[in-house]
Short mmCIF file of C-alpha atoms in Angstrom, two decimals:
data_model
loop_
_atom_site.label_atom_id
_atom_site.label_comp_id
_atom_site.label_asym_id
_atom_site.label_seq_id
_atom_site.Cartn_x
_atom_site.Cartn_y
_atom_site.Cartn_z
CA MET A 153 0.00 0.00 0.00
CA ALA A 154 1.21 3.49 -0.83
CA GLN A 155 0.07 7.00 0.06
CA ILE A 156 -0.88 8.80 -3.17
CA LEU A 157 -1.78 12.48 -3.55
CA ILE A 158 -4.03 13.45 -6.50
CA VAL A 159 -3.91 17.14 -7.46
CA ASP A 160 -6.50 18.22 -10.06
CA ASP A 161 -9.25 20.84 -10.24
CA ASP A 162 -11.56 18.38 -12.02
CA HIS A 163 -13.80 16.97 -9.28
CA GLN A 164 -14.97 14.01 -11.36
CA LEU A 165 -11.42 12.98 -12.29
CA ARG A 166 -10.31 13.21 -8.65
CA GLN A 167 -13.16 10.96 -7.57
CA SER A 168 -12.42 8.44 -10.34
CA PHE A 169 -8.76 8.35 -9.33
CA GLU A 170 -9.63 7.91 -5.66
CA ARG A 171 -11.90 4.94 -6.41
CA LEU A 172 -9.37 3.35 -8.77
CA LEU A 173 -6.39 3.67 -6.43
CA ALA A 174 -8.35 2.73 -3.32
CA ALA A 175 -9.38 -0.49 -5.10
CA GLU A 176 -5.66 -1.18 -5.60
CA GLY A 177 -5.13 -0.92 -1.85
CA HIS A 178 -3.62 2.58 -1.79
CA ASP A 179 -4.29 5.34 0.74
CA VAL A 180 -5.44 8.27 -1.40
CA ARG A 181 -5.60 11.99 -0.63
CA ALA A 182 -6.92 14.61 -3.05
CA ALA A 183 -6.36 18.33 -3.57
CA SER A 184 -8.36 20.60 -5.88
CA SER A 185 -5.59 23.10 -6.63
CA GLY A 186 -1.82 23.46 -6.78
CA GLU A 187 -1.90 25.51 -3.58
CA ALA A 188 -3.85 22.78 -1.76
CA GLY A 189 -1.46 20.17 -3.13
CA ILE A 190 1.54 22.05 -1.76
CA ALA A 191 -0.15 22.33 1.64
CA ALA A 192 -0.88 18.58 1.61
CA VAL A 193 2.76 17.74 0.87
CA ARG A 194 3.92 20.11 3.58
CA GLN A 195 1.58 18.44 6.06
CA ALA A 196 2.63 14.84 5.20
CA VAL A 197 4.91 13.80 2.34
CA PRO A 198 3.15 11.09 0.27
CA ASP A 199 4.82 8.23 -1.60
CA ALA A 200 3.91 9.79 -4.97
CA VAL A 201 1.91 12.64 -6.50
CA VAL A 202 -0.22 12.61 -9.65
CA MET A 203 -0.91 16.22 -10.70
CA ASP A 204 -2.55 18.02 -13.59
CA VAL A 205 -0.41 20.61 -15.32
CA ARG A 206 -3.22 23.11 -15.98
CA MET A 207 -5.35 24.15 -13.01
CA SER A 208 -7.08 27.25 -11.71
CA GLY A 209 -4.65 29.19 -9.58
CA ILE A 210 -0.99 28.29 -9.86
CA SER A 211 0.05 25.85 -12.58
CA GLY A 212 1.18 22.28 -12.05
CA LEU A 213 4.70 23.40 -12.97
CA GLU A 214 4.74 26.02 -10.20
CA ALA A 215 3.21 23.56 -7.76
CA TYR A 216 5.84 20.95 -8.64
CA ALA A 217 8.67 23.47 -8.07
CA ALA A 218 7.26 24.23 -4.61
CA MET A 219 6.82 20.52 -3.77
CA ARG A 220 10.40 19.90 -4.82
CA GLU A 221 11.53 22.53 -2.33
CA ILE A 222 9.72 20.63 0.43
CA GLU A 223 10.96 17.15 -0.63
CA PRO A 224 13.38 17.00 -3.60
CA ARG A 225 13.03 13.21 -3.87
CA LEU A 226 9.22 13.13 -4.12
CA PRO A 227 8.17 11.38 -7.37
CA VAL A 228 5.59 13.45 -9.24
CA ILE A 229 3.71 12.28 -12.35
CA ILE A 230 2.37 15.14 -14.44
CA MET A 231 -0.94 14.71 -16.29
CA THR A 232 -1.36 16.77 -19.43
CA ALA A 233 -3.51 17.13 -22.52
CA TYR A 234 -1.73 16.71 -25.86
CA GLY A 235 -1.50 20.48 -26.48
CA THR A 236 0.40 21.15 -23.23
CA THR A 237 3.13 18.51 -23.53
CA ASP A 238 5.89 21.16 -23.70
CA ILE A 239 5.05 22.19 -20.13
CA ALA A 240 5.07 18.56 -18.99
CA ILE A 241 8.43 18.03 -20.68
CA GLU A 242 9.77 21.09 -18.87
CA ALA A 243 8.59 19.57 -15.57
CA THR A 244 10.38 16.32 -16.44
CA LYS A 245 13.59 18.27 -17.15
CA MET A 246 13.19 19.82 -13.70
CA GLY A 247 13.09 16.31 -12.20
CA ALA A 248 9.43 15.23 -12.29
CA TYR A 249 9.25 11.43 -12.48
CA ASP A 250 7.29 11.30 -15.74
CA TYR A 251 4.26 12.66 -17.55
CA ILE A 252 1.20 10.97 -19.04
CA LEU A 253 -1.23 12.23 -21.69
CA LYS A 254 -4.97 12.55 -21.13
CA PRO A 255 -7.05 10.52 -21.75
CA PHE A 256 -4.82 7.80 -20.34
CA ASP A 257 -4.93 4.04 -20.27
CA ILE A 258 -5.70 2.76 -16.73
CA PRO A 259 -3.19 -0.15 -16.74
CA GLU A 260 -0.54 2.26 -18.03
CA ILE A 261 -1.04 4.82 -15.24
CA LEU A 262 -1.15 2.07 -12.59
CA LYS A 263 2.11 0.59 -13.89
CA LEU A 264 3.76 4.02 -14.00
CA LEU A 265 2.52 4.81 -10.51
CA ASP A 266 3.94 1.54 -9.13
CA LYS A 267 7.33 2.46 -10.63
CA ALA A 268 7.16 5.99 -9.21
CA VAL A 269 6.32 4.73 -5.71
CA ALA A 270 9.19 2.23 -5.86
CA ALA A 271 11.58 4.96 -7.04
CA GLY A 272 10.53 7.34 -4.27
CA ARG A 273 10.87 4.70 -1.57
CA SER A 274 14.24 3.70 -2.97
CA MET A 275 15.45 7.30 -2.61
CA ARG A 276 13.97 7.99 0.83
CA SER A 277 14.20 4.61 2.58
CA ARG A 278 17.47 4.52 4.49
CA VAL A 279 19.75 1.53 4.05
CA ALA A 280 21.28 0.77 7.44
CA VAL A 281 24.77 -0.71 7.44
CA GLY A 282 26.38 -3.16 9.83
CA VAL A 283 25.57 -5.57 12.61
CA ASP A 284 23.54 -2.97 14.54
CA ALA A 285 21.06 -2.51 11.68
CA GLU A 286 18.70 -5.36 12.56
CA ALA A 287 15.72 -3.09 13.35
CA ALA A 288 15.92 -1.26 10.00
CA ALA A 289 13.47 -1.83 7.14
CA GLU A 290 16.39 -2.37 4.76
CA ALA A 291 19.93 -3.13 5.77
CA ILE A 292 23.28 -4.53 4.74
CA ILE A 293 24.03 -7.06 7.47
CA GLY A 294 27.28 -8.74 8.39
CA GLN A 295 30.33 -8.52 10.65
CA SER A 296 32.71 -10.78 8.72
CA PRO A 297 36.08 -9.27 7.70
CA ALA A 298 34.95 -9.01 4.05
CA MET A 299 31.84 -7.05 5.05
CA GLN A 300 33.84 -4.80 7.37
CA GLU A 301 36.10 -3.92 4.43
CA LEU A 302 33.00 -3.19 2.33
CA TYR A 303 31.64 -0.78 4.95
CA LYS A 304 34.95 1.09 5.01
CA ALA A 305 34.99 1.30 1.23
CA ILE A 306 31.42 2.67 1.13
CA GLY A 307 32.43 5.32 3.65
CA ARG A 308 35.44 6.36 1.58
CA ALA A 309 33.68 6.35 -1.80
CA ALA A 310 30.34 7.92 -0.85
CA PRO A 311 31.41 11.57 -0.28
CA THR A 312 33.28 11.72 -3.60
CA ASP A 313 31.89 12.07 -7.13
CA ALA A 314 33.86 9.05 -8.35
CA THR A 315 32.13 6.51 -10.57
CA VAL A 316 31.49 3.33 -8.58
CA LEU A 317 31.30 -0.26 -9.87
CA VAL A 318 29.52 -2.69 -7.51
CA ARG A 319 30.36 -6.33 -8.16
CA GLY A 320 28.79 -9.46 -6.76
CA GLU A 321 26.69 -12.49 -7.56
CA SER A 322 22.96 -12.31 -8.21
CA GLY A 323 21.02 -11.79 -4.98
CA ALA A 324 24.02 -10.56 -2.99
CA GLY A 325 22.55 -7.07 -2.43
CA LYS A 326 24.25 -4.85 -5.00
CA GLU A 327 21.39 -2.34 -5.18
CA LEU A 328 21.47 -1.88 -1.40
CA VAL A 329 25.18 -1.05 -1.63
CA ALA A 330 24.50 1.44 -4.44
CA ARG A 331 21.77 3.08 -2.37
CA ALA A 332 24.04 3.25 0.68
CA VAL A 333 26.66 5.05 -1.42
CA TYR A 334 23.99 7.48 -2.69
CA GLN A 335 22.50 8.12 0.74
CA HIS A 336 25.89 8.96 2.25
CA SER A 337 26.93 11.12 -0.71
CA LEU A 338 26.78 14.89 -1.21
CA ARG A 339 23.95 14.26 -3.71
CA ALA A 340 21.66 12.53 -1.18
CA ASP A 341 19.00 15.28 -1.53
CA LYS A 342 18.94 14.92 -5.33
CA PRO A 343 17.33 12.26 -7.56
CA PHE A 344 18.42 8.62 -7.51
CA LEU A 345 17.16 6.75 -10.57
CA VAL A 346 17.56 3.01 -11.11
CA ILE A 347 17.84 1.57 -14.63
CA ASN A 348 18.00 -2.20 -15.04
CA CYS A 349 19.88 -2.79 -18.28
CA VAL A 350 18.40 -6.30 -18.63
CA ALA A 351 14.76 -5.60 -17.73
CA ILE A 352 14.35 -2.96 -20.46
CA PRO A 353 14.37 -4.29 -24.07
CA GLU A 354 17.43 -3.27 -26.07
CA THR A 355 15.26 -1.31 -28.52
CA LEU A 356 13.93 0.87 -25.67
CA LEU A 357 16.99 1.15 -23.41
CA GLU A 358 18.71 3.89 -25.41
CA SER A 359 15.62 6.12 -25.49
CA GLU A 360 14.97 5.41 -21.79
CA LEU A 361 18.47 6.55 -20.86
CA PHE A 362 19.02 9.42 -23.30
CA GLY A 363 15.53 10.44 -24.45
CA TYR A 364 14.43 11.25 -27.97
CA GLU A 365 13.16 14.03 -30.21
CA LYS A 366 9.90 14.08 -32.13
CA GLY A 367 10.13 11.88 -35.22
CA ALA A 368 13.30 10.09 -34.08
CA PHE A 369 11.59 6.78 -34.85
CA THR A 370 8.13 5.44 -35.67
CA GLY A 371 5.84 6.31 -32.79
CA ALA A 372 7.98 9.18 -31.45
CA ALA A 373 5.11 11.68 -31.47
CA GLY A 374 6.89 14.18 -29.25
CA ARG A 375 10.06 14.86 -27.28
CA LYS A 376 10.92 12.67 -24.30
CA VAL A 377 13.51 13.53 -21.68
CA GLY A 378 15.80 10.61 -20.83
CA LYS A 379 16.54 9.36 -17.31
CA ILE A 380 20.13 10.65 -17.44
CA GLU A 381 18.97 14.19 -18.19
CA GLN A 382 16.11 13.87 -15.70
CA ALA A 383 18.57 12.95 -12.92
CA ASN A 384 20.71 16.06 -13.51
CA HIS A 385 22.73 16.86 -10.34
CA GLY A 386 21.73 13.48 -8.91
CA THR A 387 22.77 9.83 -9.23
CA VAL A 388 21.94 7.13 -11.78
CA PHE A 389 22.31 3.47 -10.84
CA LEU A 390 22.85 1.22 -13.88
CA ASP A 391 22.08 -2.31 -12.71
CA GLU A 392 23.43 -5.30 -14.71
CA ILE A 393 25.61 -3.00 -16.82
CA GLY A 394 27.56 -6.01 -18.07
CA ASP A 395 24.57 -6.80 -20.32
CA MET A 396 24.35 -3.31 -21.85
CA PRO A 397 24.45 -3.43 -25.70
CA MET A 398 27.69 -2.23 -27.30
CA ALA A 399 26.04 0.69 -29.15
CA ILE A 400 24.70 2.13 -25.89
CA GLN A 401 28.05 1.54 -24.17
CA ALA A 402 29.56 4.07 -26.59
CA LYS A 403 27.02 6.73 -25.58
CA LEU A 404 27.60 5.99 -21.89
CA LEU A 405 31.34 6.37 -22.41
CA ARG A 406 30.73 9.79 -23.94
CA LEU A 407 28.65 10.77 -20.91
CA LEU A 408 31.46 9.77 -18.53
CA GLN A 409 34.14 11.51 -20.61
CA GLU A 410 32.39 14.68 -21.75
CA LYS A 411 29.52 15.09 -19.25
CA ASN A 412 26.88 15.52 -21.94
CA VAL A 413 24.24 13.55 -23.85
CA GLU A 414 22.33 13.76 -27.11
CA ARG A 415 18.73 12.65 -27.42
CA LEU A 416 17.88 10.11 -30.12
CA GLY A 417 17.18 11.99 -33.34
CA GLY A 418 18.58 15.23 -31.89
CA ARG A 419 21.66 17.32 -32.61
CA GLN A 420 21.72 19.40 -29.45
CA VAL A 421 24.45 18.55 -26.97
CA ILE A 422 22.92 18.64 -23.48
CA PRO A 423 25.30 19.09 -20.53
CA VAL A 424 24.47 16.92 -17.54
CA ASP A 425 25.97 16.53 -14.10
CA VAL A 426 25.22 13.02 -12.84
CA ARG A 427 27.10 10.48 -10.81
CA ILE A 428 27.09 6.97 -12.22
CA ILE A 429 26.96 3.90 -9.99
CA ALA A 430 26.96 0.63 -11.93
CA ALA A 431 26.58 -2.99 -10.88
CA THR A 432 27.14 -6.35 -12.51
CA ASN A 433 27.34 -10.04 -11.71
CA ARG A 434 29.26 -10.73 -14.94
CA ASP A 435 32.98 -11.31 -15.33
CA LEU A 436 33.68 -7.99 -17.06
CA GLU A 437 37.30 -8.87 -17.72
CA ALA A 438 36.21 -11.95 -19.67
CA ALA A 439 33.55 -9.88 -21.48
CA VAL A 440 36.25 -7.40 -22.54
CA ARG A 441 38.46 -10.22 -23.85
CA GLN A 442 35.51 -11.64 -25.78
CA GLY A 443 34.67 -8.29 -27.35
CA GLN A 444 31.34 -8.05 -25.51
CA PHE A 445 32.24 -5.05 -23.35
CA ARG A 446 34.24 -1.95 -24.25
CA GLU A 447 37.64 -1.87 -22.59
CA ASP A 448 37.67 1.95 -22.39
CA LEU A 449 34.27 1.92 -20.65
CA TYR A 450 35.46 -0.82 -18.29
CA TYR A 451 38.31 1.37 -17.05
CA ARG A 452 36.03 4.41 -16.79
CA LEU A 453 33.61 2.48 -14.59
CA LYS A 454 36.06 0.85 -12.20
CA VAL A 455 37.38 4.07 -10.64
CA VAL A 456 36.09 2.65 -7.36
CA THR A 457 35.13 -1.04 -7.14
CA LEU A 458 33.01 -2.36 -4.27
CA THR A 459 32.81 -6.16 -4.10
CA LEU A 460 30.06 -8.01 -2.26
CA PRO A 461 31.18 -11.46 -1.10
CA PRO A 462 28.78 -14.36 -1.78
CA LEU A 463 26.90 -15.63 1.26
CA ARG A 464 28.61 -19.05 1.15
CA GLU A 465 31.94 -17.30 1.83
CA ARG A 466 30.65 -15.68 5.04
CA PRO A 467 28.62 -18.33 6.88
CA GLY A 468 29.28 -16.58 10.19
CA ASP A 469 26.96 -13.78 9.02
CA ILE A 470 24.01 -16.12 8.42
CA PRO A 471 22.70 -16.07 12.06
CA LEU A 472 22.69 -12.25 11.94
CA LEU A 473 20.82 -12.28 8.63
CA VAL A 474 18.33 -14.88 9.92
CA ARG A 475 17.49 -12.74 12.95
CA TYR A 476 17.16 -9.66 10.72
CA PHE A 477 14.85 -11.28 8.14
CA LEU A 478 12.65 -13.03 10.71
CA SER A 479 12.20 -9.77 12.61
CA ARG A 480 11.52 -7.79 9.44
CA HIS A 481 9.08 -10.27 7.87
CA ALA A 482 7.21 -10.84 11.14
CA ARG A 483 6.82 -7.08 11.54
CA GLU A 484 5.57 -6.67 7.95
CA MET A 485 3.07 -9.54 8.30
CA GLY A 486 1.83 -8.52 11.74
CA GLN A 487 3.02 -11.76 13.30
CA SER A 488 5.16 -12.53 16.31
CA ASN A 489 8.72 -13.56 15.58
CA PRO A 490 8.98 -17.30 16.39
CA GLY A 491 12.78 -17.44 16.17
CA VAL A 492 14.62 -20.49 14.88
CA SER A 493 15.75 -23.71 16.55
CA GLU A 494 19.45 -24.55 16.84
CA GLU A 495 19.02 -27.51 14.46
CA ALA A 496 17.28 -25.34 11.86
CA MET A 497 19.97 -22.68 12.20
CA ALA A 498 22.64 -25.34 11.58
CA LYS A 499 20.78 -26.35 8.42
CA LEU A 500 20.63 -22.74 7.24
CA ILE A 501 24.34 -22.25 7.88
CA ALA A 502 25.19 -25.46 5.99
CA HIS A 503 23.16 -24.50 2.89
CA ASP A 504 25.15 -23.33 -0.16
CA TRP A 505 22.86 -20.34 -0.93
CA PRO A 506 23.36 -20.01 -4.72
CA GLY A 507 20.79 -17.18 -4.61
CA ASN A 508 22.69 -15.45 -1.79
CA VAL A 509 20.95 -13.05 0.62
CA ARG A 510 17.85 -12.77 -1.56
CA GLU A 511 17.35 -16.54 -1.43
CA LEU A 512 17.80 -16.58 2.35
CA GLY A 513 15.27 -13.77 2.84
CA ASN A 514 12.70 -15.44 0.58
CA ALA A 515 13.14 -18.85 2.25
CA LEU A 516 12.63 -17.35 5.72
CA LYS A 517 9.55 -15.42 4.55
CA LYS A 518 8.04 -18.62 3.18
CA ALA A 519 8.86 -20.54 6.37
CA LEU A 520 7.34 -17.78 8.50
CA ILE A 521 4.06 -17.84 6.55
CA PHE A 522 3.58 -21.53 7.34
CA SER A 523 5.00 -21.50 10.87
CA ARG A 524 2.73 -22.24 13.79
CA GLY A 525 4.30 -19.85 16.28
CA ALA A 526 7.02 -22.21 17.53
CA PRO A 527 10.69 -21.69 16.57
CA LEU A 528 11.32 -22.73 12.96
CA SER A 529 12.23 -26.40 12.74
CA PRO A 530 14.66 -28.15 10.37
CA ASP A 531 11.68 -29.62 8.49
CA GLU A 532 10.12 -26.17 7.97
CA VAL A 533 13.47 -24.89 6.71
CA ARG A 534 13.80 -27.86 4.36
CA LYS A 535 10.33 -27.23 2.92
CA ALA A 536 11.05 -23.52 2.51
CA LEU A 537 14.28 -24.22 0.64
CA GLY A 538 12.50 -26.66 -1.69
CA ALA A 539 14.23 -28.89 -4.25
CA PRO A 540 17.61 -27.60 -5.47
CA LEU A 541 17.50 -25.96 -8.88
CA ARG A 542 19.48 -27.60 -11.65
CA GLN A 543 22.07 -25.32 -13.17
CA GLY A 544 23.34 -24.35 -16.60
CA ALA A 545 23.02 -26.56 -19.65
CA GLU A 546 21.25 -29.36 -17.75
CA ALA A 547 18.34 -27.09 -16.85
CA ALA A 548 18.23 -25.53 -20.31
CA ALA A 549 18.22 -28.91 -22.01
CA GLY A 550 15.44 -30.27 -19.79
CA GLU A 551 17.32 -33.44 -18.89
CA ASP A 552 15.68 -36.01 -16.60
CA GLY A 553 12.42 -35.30 -18.41
CA ASP A 554 11.88 -31.78 -17.06
CA PRO A 555 8.20 -31.29 -18.05
CA ILE A 556 8.37 -27.47 -18.12
CA ALA A 557 11.34 -27.38 -20.47
CA GLU A 558 9.75 -30.06 -22.66
CA THR A 559 6.50 -28.09 -22.86
CA ILE A 560 8.32 -24.89 -23.81
CA ARG A 561 10.36 -26.75 -26.45
CA ARG A 562 7.22 -28.20 -28.06
CA GLU A 563 5.47 -24.84 -28.12
CA LEU A 564 8.51 -23.06 -29.59
CA ALA A 565 8.39 -25.47 -32.49
CA SER A 566 4.85 -24.28 -33.33
CA GLY A 567 6.01 -20.76 -34.29
CA ARG A 568 2.64 -19.20 -33.31
CA ASP A 569 2.25 -15.45 -32.97
CA GLY A 570 2.00 -14.15 -29.41
CA LEU A 571 3.62 -17.29 -28.02
CA PHE A 572 5.57 -15.49 -25.29
CA GLU A 573 2.48 -13.89 -23.71
CA GLU A 574 0.54 -17.15 -24.08
CA LEU A 575 3.23 -19.11 -22.24
CA MET A 576 3.60 -16.47 -19.54
CA ASP A 577 -0.16 -16.55 -18.94
CA ARG A 578 -0.15 -20.35 -18.81
CA PHE A 579 2.65 -20.50 -16.26
CA GLY A 580 1.26 -17.52 -14.34
CA HIS A 581 -2.03 -19.40 -14.02
CA MET A 582 -0.17 -22.47 -12.73
CA VAL A 583 1.99 -20.55 -10.23
CA ILE A 584 -0.94 -18.65 -8.73
CA ARG A 585 -3.10 -21.79 -8.56
CA LEU A 586 -0.34 -23.67 -6.73
CA ALA A 587 0.21 -20.75 -4.33
CA LEU A 588 -3.49 -20.68 -3.52
CA GLU A 589 -3.54 -24.44 -3.00
CA ALA A 590 -0.47 -24.23 -0.74
CA THR A 591 -2.19 -21.60 1.44
CA GLY A 592 -5.59 -23.28 1.50
CA GLY A 593 -7.03 -20.53 -0.69
CA ASN A 594 -5.90 -17.73 1.65
CA ARG A 595 -5.36 -14.84 -0.77
CA SER A 596 -3.40 -12.68 1.68
CA GLN A 597 -0.91 -15.47 2.43
CA ALA A 598 -0.65 -16.37 -1.26
CA ALA A 599 0.09 -12.72 -2.12
CA ARG A 600 2.86 -12.62 0.50
CA LEU A 601 4.25 -15.91 -0.77
CA LEU A 602 4.46 -14.58 -4.33
CA GLY A 603 5.65 -11.08 -3.39
CA LEU A 604 2.49 -9.47 -4.85
CA SER A 605 0.04 -6.97 -3.42
CA ARG A 606 -3.32 -8.50 -2.56
CA PRO A 607 -5.20 -6.39 -5.19
CA THR A 608 -2.71 -7.49 -7.85
CA LEU A 609 -3.18 -11.14 -6.91
CA ILE A 610 -6.98 -10.79 -6.99
CA ALA A 611 -6.76 -9.15 -10.43
CA LYS A 612 -4.70 -12.10 -11.69
CA ILE A 613 -7.10 -14.61 -10.12
CA GLU A 614 -9.91 -12.93 -12.06
CA LYS A 615 -7.82 -12.74 -15.23
CA TYR A 616 -7.07 -16.46 -15.15
CA GLY A 617 -10.59 -17.41 -14.05
CA LEU A 618 -9.35 -19.29 -10.98
CA ARG A 619 -12.02 -20.63 -8.66
CA ILE A 620 -10.57 -21.88 -5.39
CA GLU A 621 -12.51 -21.78 -2.16
CA SER A 622 -10.70 -19.95 0.62
CA ARG A 623 -10.82 -20.69 4.32
CA ILE A 624 -9.84 -17.11 5.16
CA SER A 625 -10.32 -14.37 2.56
#
């Protein structure tokens, strides 16, 4: 659930927004003018703001400037009609999270709002560091020598403007390290934008980072400000940079060397002042040798390198992490913390943790959902860990008759249009059905198990036409 402020002088639109967002589980406030919106932010900073650009009284642009003075890291989505997009673009250049054209598509605005809320929380939620951080909502935990060295390195790197490369395996906590660097930097009151270089399709990544001009490509109906330009004076975190396409690597190198960008389809050189923090789980040295990563960019990025050790190399930190996750998850779920038995703790310490800290946190969350109030037992830990995943070529080939891989292989041979979405829906249906069965139809527990909000889970249940009786709704 998030706290959302709607600022618009259209009473009917405000009411529609309130009903829509309340149905999604959000706490919604509304203001009928820019002045009222500013007063609402001053009274209590929300997680995100959705605001019209043209209102009676002061404009949305003036209201945004005032809100930014109160909380520079507040994500604001500007609503605009087609004829006023220049004003919305100006707001984006000032640091507004994004803009959306009226009339808008409901799934689109909900998706954008989810991203804005996540971005705002990422900027404002403090990442505690060290063994004394167990009560924090988000923390980097550990007292092993490797972690102590990491803390010192964060402290030395944070106050500088040096480019930082965070290295570590998947699930080790690289984004938390990047956020800790940002929050202890001199730019901590400026934007912090996260770009996952894998999650965004290659065809969209360049425009997402650098923006585009009208007519730059089919569908470019107007100018769009890129995330780099939007984060001017702040910090950009490029996650999984080792998978960035070579063509975009060249533009990033130019940014690091010359401190400017060009939008797609544009000729104007735009000066920007951003700090780059990058992260990867790839062997960049091998990627350079194989011609998959630019050597000049590699050296530009590794001015400061922070390395997160895998969890299997610091088993002494596992009890600290277990206490932290059990306390955090119990607090979030409104349960008492049952603790963990000595035998279960020994099992957790002995596990290899290929998914690192993320895997440990997820396993403990799952165990806590099904616990009965007593300290977690070895059997509950074993069930939470599940069957070990097969790795590499074996999993890809579907050896031992892996039914999922065999199904995908058969369907790929069909060559049907829309196959990806069809398969995702099929497996989504299966995953949600199994989660509901595992929780006896309890939608709240199933949502926690899957890491979804309850309204999102209910929407997917309706989408897939699932009919499972619940003991507790």
